[in-house]
Amino acid sequence: MIYPKIPLAQSIIEICAAKGIQNIIISPGSRNAPLTIGFAQNPNFTCYSIADERCAAFFALGIAQQIKKPTAIVCTSGSALLNYYPALAEAFYSQIPLIVISADRPQSKIDIGDGQTIRQENVFLNHSVFNANLTEEASAENDLKINKAIETAILQKGPVHINAPFEEPLYEMVSELSVEPKITSLEEVLETKIIENEAEIVSIWNSSKRKLILIGGINDVNSIDHEILENFANDPSIVVLTETTSNLHHPSFVSSIDSLITPFDDADFKDLEPEVLITFGGMIVSKRIKAFLRKYKPVHHWHIDTLRAYDTFNALSKHFVMEPNDFFNNLLPKTEFASSDYFSKIDTIYDLRKTKKQEYLSKIGFSDFKVFEKVIGTLPKNSQLQISNSSAIRYAQLIDIDPSIEVFCNRGTSGIDGSTSTAIGAAAASGRETIFITGDISFFYDSNALWNSYIPNNFKIVLINNGGGGIFRILPGHEEKPVFNTYFETSHKLTAEHLAKMYQFNYLTAADLPSLNQKLELFYQSDKPVLLEIFTPTKENDAILKQYFKELI
């Protein structure tokens, strides 16, 4: 086998192999040549070459999102490293393990005017779970730091940074290792499966007649037992609100939170006000539910997560450091159903909302809302849906999605910057047919995502082009003025036609319902990557959406 001559590079590569790291995304460069040589010529690794570091990091995030294991990204020195930051922040807040391995100049070359050199040590300190600042020579101390970084990424489900200084020459190779790095054993952490102060928790649960369960994004779609969901559904004192990214389904659950609560008046909000709020899963998309729970605070807010608990509603009273499945398997057998009309009241309202929604959708014209209804309604069963941020994920929250379809969105930081790259990485890792729904600003912002040699043939993009950032038309305070159009909405007249041609995607367009129906058939039949660009009316979209909430009553 061929190895880099530099011992420190050998140590990093050998420890990664021993720890079971398989996927390495490399961005071309010179200073990281020792790492590139070693990773690319070792059969233990699957290596990808992606030139744009920001896209490379989000691509890695998509892989890690799917395989639930750390994915490594490798870059050269200088500003290349800083381009990883958006994906690292997303990984930090979404609890996705990423391993950044950055090549650096030796310490003596920092801040003396040498090219492609910045202060790389601890550059991700605020959004990482471990930072390993290595010294130039291979050593037991360095080995321990590398081991610790990888183990922390696994245990804390987050991004880590390994910074490795290399001196020239960088391209020399040898046929035998010159180091035998120390490999530490991952200390297995026994997860808690017993509820602390159980008697008190059971008592509160049994005496509460209004229990609201709010479920955010969940990447592991099989993490909650079916029996637990059935218990929720059968308890008259429980209302379950699920976000699209929760990937949990039951006919009794409220799957469109905004459709339920947007038309509420004070009396309705009082009826929904919970005594106990139980949350688990990732970040919440719905701004309305956050505003509601901050105003109508529960007496008890319990969050269940093995790592963190955010006080999103300024009411957090208990953090159960457990897997949600373990928590409920422990709790529910000891509880009993409370006599309550909590569920029946909300269910009656939600049934009415669903009827009103169908009536409204049947009469509206061609628009963003109509397009989302049509596209989501035609998604193939057992496919994967990736959604970009801003208005795209909010529209998706209003439409029922087949339970066989897994849904993902970068909601850690809710940025538009890497949605396409993440979707491509997820598609490459999962092997499943993947449909990515995106808005125009998000798509064009991350257009370098298509500069990628690993896009599967079953990857499909639905680009909804409404000529600008439609989310800003939905938010309060929008006025049709030049300053709004230029600096908020980012009005444009771009299309993706030439991008699709350059990156060898099949390209389809639609601008009305008949053409959309026709092109969707061709879209799903495509045997290579395909992009369907749907042009919707800029000025009508927000009015149609706002009217929807008025007609739900």
Coordinates of C-alpha atoms in Angstrom, one line a residue:
M1 CA 0.0 0.0 0.0
I2 CA 1.1 3.6 -0.6
Y3 CA 1.3 6.0 2.4
P4 CA 2.3 9.6 2.7
K5 CA 5.8 10.0 4.0
I6 CA 4.8 12.5 6.7
P7 CA 4.3 10.5 10.0
L8 CA 1.5 12.8 11.4
A9 CA -0.6 12.2 8.2
Q10 CA 0.0 8.5 8.6
S11 CA -1.3 8.6 12.2
I12 CA -4.5 10.5 11.3
I13 CA -5.3 8.1 8.5
E14 CA -4.6 5.0 10.5
I15 CA -6.7 6.1 13.5
C16 CA -9.6 7.1 11.2
A17 CA -9.5 3.6 9.7
A18 CA -9.3 1.9 13.1
K19 CA -12.3 4.0 14.3
G20 CA -14.4 2.9 11.4
I21 CA -14.6 6.2 9.5
Q22 CA -15.5 5.2 5.9
N23 CA -16.5 8.3 4.0
I24 CA -13.9 11.0 3.3
I25 CA -14.8 14.2 1.3
I26 CA -11.7 15.8 0.0
S27 CA -11.4 19.3 -1.5
P28 CA -8.3 19.6 -3.7
G29 CA -5.4 21.5 -2.4
S30 CA -1.7 21.3 -1.8
R31 CA -1.2 21.6 1.9
N32 CA -3.6 18.6 2.5
A33 CA -1.7 16.5 -0.1
P34 CA -0.4 14.1 2.6
L35 CA -3.9 13.4 3.7
T36 CA -5.3 13.1 0.2
I37 CA -2.5 10.6 -0.8
G38 CA -3.2 8.4 2.3
F39 CA -7.0 8.5 2.2
A40 CA -7.4 8.1 -1.5
Q41 CA -5.1 5.0 -1.8
N42 CA -6.5 3.2 1.2
P43 CA -9.3 0.6 0.4
N44 CA -10.8 1.2 3.9
F45 CA -12.2 4.6 2.7
T46 CA -14.7 5.8 0.1
C47 CA -13.3 9.1 -1.1
Y48 CA -15.1 11.9 -2.8
S49 CA -13.5 15.0 -4.5
I50 CA -15.6 18.2 -4.2
A51 CA -13.8 21.4 -5.1
D52 CA -16.1 23.9 -3.3
E53 CA -15.5 23.5 0.4
R54 CA -18.8 24.9 1.5
C55 CA -20.6 22.4 -0.8
A56 CA -18.3 19.6 0.3
A57 CA -19.1 20.1 3.9
F58 CA -22.9 20.1 3.3
F59 CA -22.5 17.1 1.1
A60 CA -20.7 15.3 4.0
L61 CA -23.5 16.5 6.3
G62 CA -26.1 14.8 4.0
I63 CA -24.1 11.5 4.1
A64 CA -23.8 11.6 7.9
Q65 CA -27.5 12.5 8.2
Q66 CA -28.3 9.2 6.4
I67 CA -25.7 6.7 7.8
K68 CA -25.8 8.1 11.4
K69 CA -22.0 7.8 11.5
P70 CA -19.3 10.4 11.4
T71 CA -18.2 11.6 7.9
A72 CA -14.8 13.3 7.4
I73 CA -14.1 16.4 5.4
V74 CA -10.5 17.3 4.4
C75 CA -9.2 20.6 3.2
T76 CA -6.1 22.7 2.6
S77 CA -5.0 25.6 4.7
G78 CA -6.3 29.2 4.7
S79 CA -9.8 30.4 3.8
A80 CA -10.7 26.9 2.6
L81 CA -11.3 25.9 6.2
L82 CA -13.6 28.8 6.9
N83 CA -16.0 27.7 4.1
Y84 CA -16.8 24.7 6.2
Y85 CA -18.4 26.8 8.9
P86 CA -22.0 27.0 7.7
A87 CA -22.2 23.2 7.5
L88 CA -20.5 22.8 10.9
A89 CA -22.9 25.1 12.6
E90 CA -25.8 23.1 11.0
A91 CA -24.2 19.9 12.2
F92 CA -23.8 21.3 15.7
Y93 CA -27.4 22.3 16.1
S94 CA -28.8 19.2 14.3
Q95 CA -26.6 16.8 16.3
I96 CA -24.9 15.3 13.2
P97 CA -21.4 14.0 13.5
L98 CA -18.8 15.6 11.2
I99 CA -15.0 15.4 11.4
V100 CA -13.1 18.3 10.0
I101 CA -9.5 17.5 9.2
S102 CA -7.7 20.7 8.1
A103 CA -4.1 20.9 6.9
D104 CA -2.2 23.9 8.3
R105 CA 1.2 25.6 8.1
P106 CA 3.6 24.9 10.9
Q107 CA 3.2 27.3 13.8
S108 CA 6.3 29.2 12.8
K109 CA 4.6 30.2 9.6
I110 CA 1.5 31.7 11.2
D111 CA 1.2 35.5 11.1
I112 CA 4.5 36.2 9.3
G113 CA 3.0 37.0 5.9
D114 CA 3.1 33.5 4.5
G115 CA 0.5 32.8 1.8
Q116 CA -2.7 30.9 2.3
T117 CA -2.3 31.1 6.1
I118 CA -4.8 32.0 8.8
R119 CA -5.2 31.3 12.5
Q120 CA -6.8 27.9 12.2
E121 CA -6.6 26.5 15.7
N122 CA -9.9 26.5 17.5
V123 CA -11.5 28.4 14.6
F124 CA -14.8 26.5 15.2
L125 CA -14.7 26.7 19.0
N126 CA -18.2 28.1 19.4
H127 CA -19.9 25.4 17.2
S128 CA -17.9 22.2 17.8
V129 CA -17.8 19.5 20.4
F130 CA -14.1 19.0 20.4
N131 CA -11.0 20.6 18.9
A132 CA -7.7 18.7 18.4
N133 CA -4.8 21.1 17.7
L134 CA -2.0 18.9 16.7
T135 CA 1.7 19.5 16.7
E136 CA 3.9 18.9 13.7
E137 CA 5.6 15.7 14.8
A138 CA 3.7 12.4 15.3
S139 CA 3.4 11.6 19.0
A140 CA 1.4 9.7 21.5
E141 CA -0.1 13.0 22.6
N142 CA -1.3 13.7 19.1
D143 CA -2.7 10.2 18.8
L144 CA -4.8 10.7 21.9
K145 CA -6.2 14.0 20.6
I146 CA -7.2 12.4 17.3
N147 CA -8.8 9.4 19.1
K148 CA -10.6 11.8 21.4
A149 CA -11.9 13.9 18.5
I150 CA -13.4 11.0 16.7
E151 CA -14.9 9.5 19.8
T152 CA -16.5 12.8 20.8
A153 CA -18.1 13.2 17.4
I154 CA -19.7 9.8 17.9
L155 CA -20.8 10.2 21.5
Q156 CA -21.9 13.8 21.3
K157 CA -23.3 13.6 17.8
G158 CA -21.6 16.8 16.6
P159 CA -18.8 18.3 14.6
V160 CA -15.1 18.1 15.7
H161 CA -12.0 19.8 14.3
I162 CA -8.6 18.2 13.9
N163 CA -6.0 20.7 12.8
A164 CA -2.8 19.2 11.4
P165 CA 0.3 21.3 10.5
F166 CA 2.5 19.9 7.7
E167 CA 5.8 21.2 6.4
E168 CA 7.0 20.7 2.8
P169 CA 7.8 18.5 1.0
L170 CA 4.1 17.3 0.9
Y171 CA 3.9 14.8 -1.9
E172 CA 6.5 12.2 -0.9
M173 CA 5.2 8.7 -0.5
V174 CA 6.4 5.5 1.1
S175 CA 5.4 1.8 0.9
E176 CA 5.5 1.2 4.7
L177 CA 4.2 2.9 7.7
S178 CA 6.8 4.7 9.9
V179 CA 4.4 5.0 12.9
E180 CA 2.3 2.7 15.0
P181 CA -0.3 5.1 16.3
K182 CA -2.0 4.4 19.6
I183 CA -5.7 3.4 19.2
T184 CA -7.9 4.0 22.2
S185 CA -11.2 2.1 22.9
L186 CA -14.4 4.0 22.7
E187 CA -15.7 4.1 26.3
E188 CA -19.3 2.9 26.0
V189 CA -21.6 5.3 27.8
L190 CA -24.5 3.5 29.4
E191 CA -27.6 5.5 28.5
T192 CA -30.1 6.2 31.2
K193 CA -33.3 4.1 30.9
I194 CA -34.8 4.9 34.3
I195 CA -36.7 8.1 35.0
E196 CA -35.5 10.2 37.9
N197 CA -38.1 11.0 40.5
E198 CA -40.4 8.6 38.7
A199 CA -43.3 8.7 41.2
E200 CA -43.6 12.4 40.9
I201 CA -43.5 12.3 37.1
V202 CA -46.2 9.5 37.0
S203 CA -48.3 11.5 39.4
I204 CA -48.1 14.7 37.3
W205 CA -48.9 12.7 34.1
N206 CA -51.9 10.9 35.6
S207 CA -53.4 14.1 37.1
S208 CA -53.0 16.2 34.0
K209 CA -56.0 16.5 31.8
R210 CA -54.2 18.4 29.0
K211 CA -50.9 17.0 27.8
L212 CA -49.5 18.4 24.6
I213 CA -46.7 16.4 22.8
L214 CA -44.8 18.5 20.3
I215 CA -42.4 16.5 18.0
G216 CA -39.7 18.2 16.0
G217 CA -37.4 16.8 13.4
I218 CA -36.2 13.2 13.8
N219 CA -33.5 11.8 11.5
D220 CA -33.9 8.2 12.8
V221 CA -37.4 7.4 11.5
N222 CA -37.7 4.1 13.4
S223 CA -36.7 5.5 16.8
I224 CA -40.2 5.4 18.4
D225 CA -42.1 2.2 18.9
H226 CA -45.5 1.8 17.3
E227 CA -47.1 0.9 20.6
I228 CA -46.0 4.3 22.1
L229 CA -47.7 6.2 19.2
E230 CA -50.8 4.1 19.7
N231 CA -50.8 5.0 23.4
F232 CA -50.6 8.7 22.5
A233 CA -53.5 8.3 20.1
N234 CA -55.8 6.5 22.5
D235 CA -55.3 8.8 25.5
P236 CA -58.1 11.5 25.5
S237 CA -55.9 13.8 27.5
I238 CA -53.1 13.9 24.8
V239 CA -52.8 16.1 21.7
V240 CA -49.8 15.3 19.5
L241 CA -48.5 18.0 17.1
T242 CA -45.9 16.7 14.6
E243 CA -43.7 18.6 12.2
T244 CA -43.2 17.4 8.7
T245 CA -39.6 16.5 9.6
S246 CA -40.6 14.4 12.6
N247 CA -41.3 11.4 10.3
L248 CA -43.9 10.2 12.8
H249 CA -47.4 9.5 11.6
H250 CA -50.8 8.6 13.0
P251 CA -54.3 9.6 11.8
S252 CA -55.0 11.1 15.2
F253 CA -51.9 13.4 15.2
V254 CA -52.0 17.0 14.1
S255 CA -49.6 17.1 11.1
S256 CA -50.2 20.7 10.1
I257 CA -49.7 22.8 13.2
D258 CA -50.1 26.2 11.4
S259 CA -53.4 25.0 9.8
L260 CA -54.7 24.2 13.2
I261 CA -53.7 27.3 15.3
T262 CA -53.3 30.2 12.9
P263 CA -57.1 31.1 12.9
F264 CA -57.3 30.7 16.7
D265 CA -58.7 33.4 18.9
D266 CA -57.9 33.8 22.7
A267 CA -60.6 31.3 23.7
D268 CA -59.3 28.7 21.3
F269 CA -55.8 29.2 22.6
K270 CA -57.0 28.7 26.1
D271 CA -58.6 25.4 25.1
L272 CA -55.2 24.3 23.7
E273 CA -53.1 25.6 26.6
P274 CA -51.4 22.5 28.1
E275 CA -50.8 21.6 31.7
V276 CA -47.9 19.5 30.6
L277 CA -45.8 20.0 27.4
I278 CA -43.6 17.1 26.3
T279 CA -41.1 17.8 23.5
F280 CA -38.5 15.7 21.7
G281 CA -36.8 15.8 18.3
G282 CA -35.0 18.7 16.7
M283 CA -35.7 22.4 16.0
I284 CA -39.3 23.5 15.5
V285 CA -40.3 25.1 12.2
S286 CA -43.6 26.6 13.1
K287 CA -43.2 30.2 14.4
R288 CA -46.9 30.2 15.5
I289 CA -46.6 27.3 17.9
K290 CA -43.5 28.9 19.4
A291 CA -45.4 32.1 19.9
F292 CA -48.4 30.3 21.4
L293 CA -46.4 28.3 23.9
R294 CA -44.4 31.4 25.0
K295 CA -47.6 33.2 25.7
Y296 CA -49.7 30.4 27.1
K297 CA -47.0 28.7 29.1
P298 CA -47.4 25.1 30.4
V299 CA -47.1 24.4 34.1
H300 CA -44.5 21.7 33.2
H301 CA -42.3 21.5 30.1
W302 CA -40.3 18.2 29.8
H303 CA -37.8 17.8 27.0
I304 CA -36.4 14.4 26.3
D305 CA -33.0 14.2 24.6
T306 CA -29.7 12.4 25.4
L307 CA -27.7 15.5 24.9
R308 CA -29.4 18.9 25.1
A309 CA -32.5 20.7 26.1
Y310 CA -33.3 24.2 24.8
D311 CA -35.6 26.4 26.7
T312 CA -37.4 27.3 23.5
F313 CA -40.6 28.5 25.3
N314 CA -39.1 29.9 28.4
A315 CA -40.9 27.2 30.5
L316 CA -38.5 24.3 30.6
S317 CA -38.9 22.5 34.0
K318 CA -37.2 19.1 33.3
H319 CA -34.6 17.7 30.9
F320 CA -34.8 13.9 30.7
V321 CA -31.4 12.8 29.5
M322 CA -32.7 9.7 27.7
E323 CA -33.8 8.4 24.4
P324 CA -37.5 9.3 23.9
N325 CA -38.3 5.7 23.2
D326 CA -36.8 4.6 26.6
F327 CA -38.6 7.4 28.4
F328 CA -42.0 6.4 27.2
N329 CA -41.4 2.7 27.5
N330 CA -40.5 3.3 31.1
L331 CA -43.3 5.8 31.9
L332 CA -46.4 4.7 30.0
P333 CA -46.9 1.2 31.6
K334 CA -47.1 3.0 35.0
T335 CA -49.7 5.6 33.9
E336 CA -53.4 5.6 33.2
F337 CA -55.6 7.6 30.9
A338 CA -57.1 10.7 32.4
S339 CA -60.7 11.6 31.9
S340 CA -60.5 14.6 29.5
D341 CA -62.1 16.3 26.4
Y342 CA -58.7 17.8 25.4
F343 CA -58.1 15.6 22.4
S344 CA -61.8 15.5 21.2
K345 CA -62.0 19.3 21.2
I346 CA -58.9 19.8 19.2
D347 CA -59.6 16.9 16.9
T348 CA -63.0 18.3 16.0
I349 CA -61.4 21.6 15.1
Y350 CA -58.6 19.9 13.1
D351 CA -61.1 17.8 11.1
L352 CA -62.9 21.0 10.1
R353 CA -59.6 22.6 9.1
K354 CA -58.8 19.6 6.9
T355 CA -62.1 19.9 5.1
K356 CA -61.7 23.6 4.6
K357 CA -58.2 23.1 3.3
Q358 CA -59.4 20.7 0.6
E359 CA -62.2 23.1 -0.4
Y360 CA -59.7 26.0 -0.6
L361 CA -57.1 24.0 -2.6
S362 CA -59.7 22.9 -5.1
K363 CA -60.6 26.5 -6.1
I364 CA -57.2 28.4 -6.0
G365 CA -55.3 29.2 -9.1
F366 CA -51.8 28.2 -10.1
S367 CA -49.5 29.3 -7.3
D368 CA -46.8 28.2 -4.9
F369 CA -49.4 26.6 -2.7
K370 CA -51.0 24.7 -5.6
V371 CA -47.7 23.5 -6.8
F372 CA -46.7 22.1 -3.4
E373 CA -50.1 20.3 -3.2
K374 CA -49.6 18.8 -6.6
V375 CA -45.9 17.9 -6.3
I376 CA -46.1 16.4 -2.8
G377 CA -49.2 14.5 -3.8
T378 CA -47.4 12.8 -6.7
L379 CA -44.2 11.8 -4.7
P380 CA -43.4 8.1 -5.2
K381 CA -44.0 5.9 -2.2
N382 CA -40.9 5.0 -0.2
S383 CA -38.9 7.8 -1.7
Q384 CA -36.9 10.4 0.3
L385 CA -37.9 14.0 0.3
Q386 CA -35.3 16.7 1.0
I387 CA -36.6 20.3 1.4
S388 CA -34.8 23.6 1.4
N389 CA -35.5 26.3 4.0
S390 CA -37.5 29.5 4.1
S391 CA -40.9 29.2 2.3
A392 CA -40.4 25.7 0.9
I393 CA -40.4 23.9 4.3
R394 CA -43.3 26.1 5.5
Y395 CA -45.5 25.2 2.5
A396 CA -44.6 21.5 3.0
Q397 CA -45.8 21.7 6.6
L398 CA -49.3 22.5 5.2
I399 CA -49.6 19.4 2.9
D400 CA -50.1 15.8 4.0
I401 CA -47.2 13.6 3.0
D402 CA -47.4 9.8 2.5
P403 CA -46.1 8.0 5.7
S404 CA -43.7 5.9 3.6
I405 CA -41.8 9.0 2.5
E406 CA -38.9 10.2 4.8
V407 CA -38.5 14.0 5.0
F408 CA -35.4 15.9 5.8
C409 CA -34.5 19.6 6.1
N410 CA -31.5 21.5 7.5
R411 CA -33.3 23.0 10.5
G412 CA -30.3 23.3 12.8
T413 CA -29.6 26.8 11.7
S414 CA -32.4 27.0 9.1
G415 CA -30.0 28.4 6.5
I416 CA -30.6 28.3 2.7
D417 CA -26.8 28.0 2.0
G418 CA -26.3 24.3 1.7
S419 CA -29.7 22.7 1.1
T420 CA -28.9 21.4 -2.4
S421 CA -25.5 20.0 -1.3
T422 CA -27.0 18.3 1.7
A423 CA -29.8 16.7 -0.5
I424 CA -27.2 15.4 -2.9
G425 CA -25.1 13.9 -0.1
A426 CA -28.1 12.3 1.4
A427 CA -29.1 10.8 -2.0
A428 CA -25.6 9.5 -2.6
A429 CA -25.6 7.8 0.8
S430 CA -29.2 6.4 0.9
G431 CA -29.4 5.0 -2.6
R432 CA -33.1 5.8 -2.5
E433 CA -35.0 7.9 -5.1
T434 CA -34.6 11.4 -3.7
I435 CA -36.7 14.4 -4.6
F436 CA -35.4 17.8 -3.5
I437 CA -37.9 20.6 -3.4
T438 CA -36.3 24.1 -3.3
G439 CA -37.0 27.7 -3.8
D440 CA -35.2 29.8 -6.4
I441 CA -33.0 31.9 -4.0
S442 CA -31.8 28.8 -2.1
F443 CA -31.1 26.9 -5.3
F444 CA -29.1 29.7 -7.0
Y445 CA -27.2 30.4 -3.8
D446 CA -26.0 26.8 -3.6
S447 CA -25.7 26.2 -7.4
N448 CA -22.1 24.9 -7.0
A449 CA -23.7 21.9 -5.4
L450 CA -24.3 20.6 -8.9
W451 CA -20.5 20.7 -9.5
N452 CA -20.4 17.2 -8.2
S453 CA -19.5 13.9 -9.9
Y454 CA -21.5 11.8 -7.4
I455 CA -25.1 12.8 -8.2
P456 CA -27.1 9.6 -8.5
N457 CA -29.4 9.0 -11.5
N458 CA -32.4 8.8 -9.2
F459 CA -31.9 12.4 -7.8
K460 CA -34.5 14.8 -8.9
I461 CA -34.9 18.6 -8.2
V462 CA -38.2 20.5 -8.1
L463 CA -37.3 24.2 -8.4
I464 CA -40.1 26.6 -7.6
N465 CA -39.1 29.9 -9.2
N466 CA -41.3 32.8 -8.0
G467 CA -38.8 35.4 -8.9
G468 CA -37.4 36.1 -5.5
G469 CA -37.4 35.3 -1.8
G470 CA -41.1 34.5 -1.4
I471 CA -40.8 34.1 2.4
F472 CA -40.4 37.9 2.8
R473 CA -43.8 38.4 1.2
I474 CA -45.4 36.1 3.8
L475 CA -43.8 37.8 6.8
P476 CA -45.6 40.7 8.5
G477 CA -44.6 44.2 7.3
H478 CA -44.2 43.5 3.6
E479 CA -44.8 46.5 1.4
E480 CA -44.4 46.6 -2.4
K481 CA -41.6 49.2 -2.6
P482 CA -38.2 49.3 -4.4
V483 CA -36.2 48.8 -1.2
F484 CA -38.3 45.7 -0.4
N485 CA -37.9 44.2 -3.9
T486 CA -34.1 44.8 -4.1
Y487 CA -32.9 44.2 -0.5
F488 CA -35.4 41.8 1.0
E489 CA -37.1 39.8 -1.7
T490 CA -34.0 39.8 -4.0
S491 CA -36.1 40.0 -7.2
H492 CA -34.5 38.4 -10.2
K493 CA -35.3 37.0 -13.7
L494 CA -32.9 34.1 -13.6
T495 CA -33.7 30.5 -14.7
A496 CA -31.9 27.3 -14.2
E497 CA -31.9 26.2 -17.8
H498 CA -28.3 26.8 -18.6
L499 CA -27.1 25.4 -15.2
A500 CA -29.0 22.2 -15.9
K501 CA -27.4 22.0 -19.3
M502 CA -23.9 22.6 -18.0
Y503 CA -24.3 20.0 -15.3
Q504 CA -26.0 17.5 -17.7
F505 CA -29.4 17.4 -15.9
N506 CA -32.5 16.7 -17.9
Y507 CA -34.4 20.0 -17.8
L508 CA -38.2 20.5 -17.7
T509 CA -40.4 23.5 -17.2
A510 CA -44.0 24.2 -16.2
A511 CA -45.9 27.5 -15.8
D512 CA -49.5 26.3 -15.3
L513 CA -51.4 23.3 -14.0
P514 CA -51.8 21.4 -17.3
S515 CA -48.1 21.7 -18.1
L516 CA -47.2 20.7 -14.5
N517 CA -49.2 17.6 -14.7
Q518 CA -47.6 16.7 -18.0
K519 CA -44.0 17.4 -16.9
L520 CA -44.4 15.6 -13.6
E521 CA -44.9 12.4 -15.5
L522 CA -41.7 12.9 -17.5
F523 CA -40.0 14.0 -14.3
Y524 CA -40.5 10.8 -12.5
Q525 CA -39.7 8.7 -15.7
S526 CA -36.3 10.3 -16.0
D527 CA -33.4 7.8 -15.9
K528 CA -30.8 10.5 -15.1
P529 CA -30.7 13.5 -12.8
V530 CA -33.5 15.9 -13.7
L531 CA -34.5 19.4 -12.8
L532 CA -38.2 20.6 -13.1
E533 CA -38.4 24.3 -12.9
I534 CA -41.9 25.6 -12.1
F535 CA -42.6 29.3 -12.6
T536 CA -45.2 30.7 -10.3
P537 CA -46.8 34.2 -10.1
T538 CA -44.7 36.4 -7.8
K539 CA -47.4 38.8 -6.6
E540 CA -50.3 36.3 -6.2
N541 CA -48.5 33.7 -4.1
D542 CA -48.6 35.5 -0.8
A543 CA -52.2 36.7 -1.2
I544 CA -53.3 33.1 -1.9
L545 CA -51.5 31.8 1.2
K546 CA -52.8 34.5 3.5
Q547 CA -56.3 33.9 2.3
Y548 CA -56.0 30.2 3.1
F549 CA -55.6 30.9 6.8
K550 CA -58.7 33.2 6.7
E551 CA -60.9 30.5 5.1
L552 CA -60.0 27.8 7.6
I553 CA -62.6 29.1 10.1

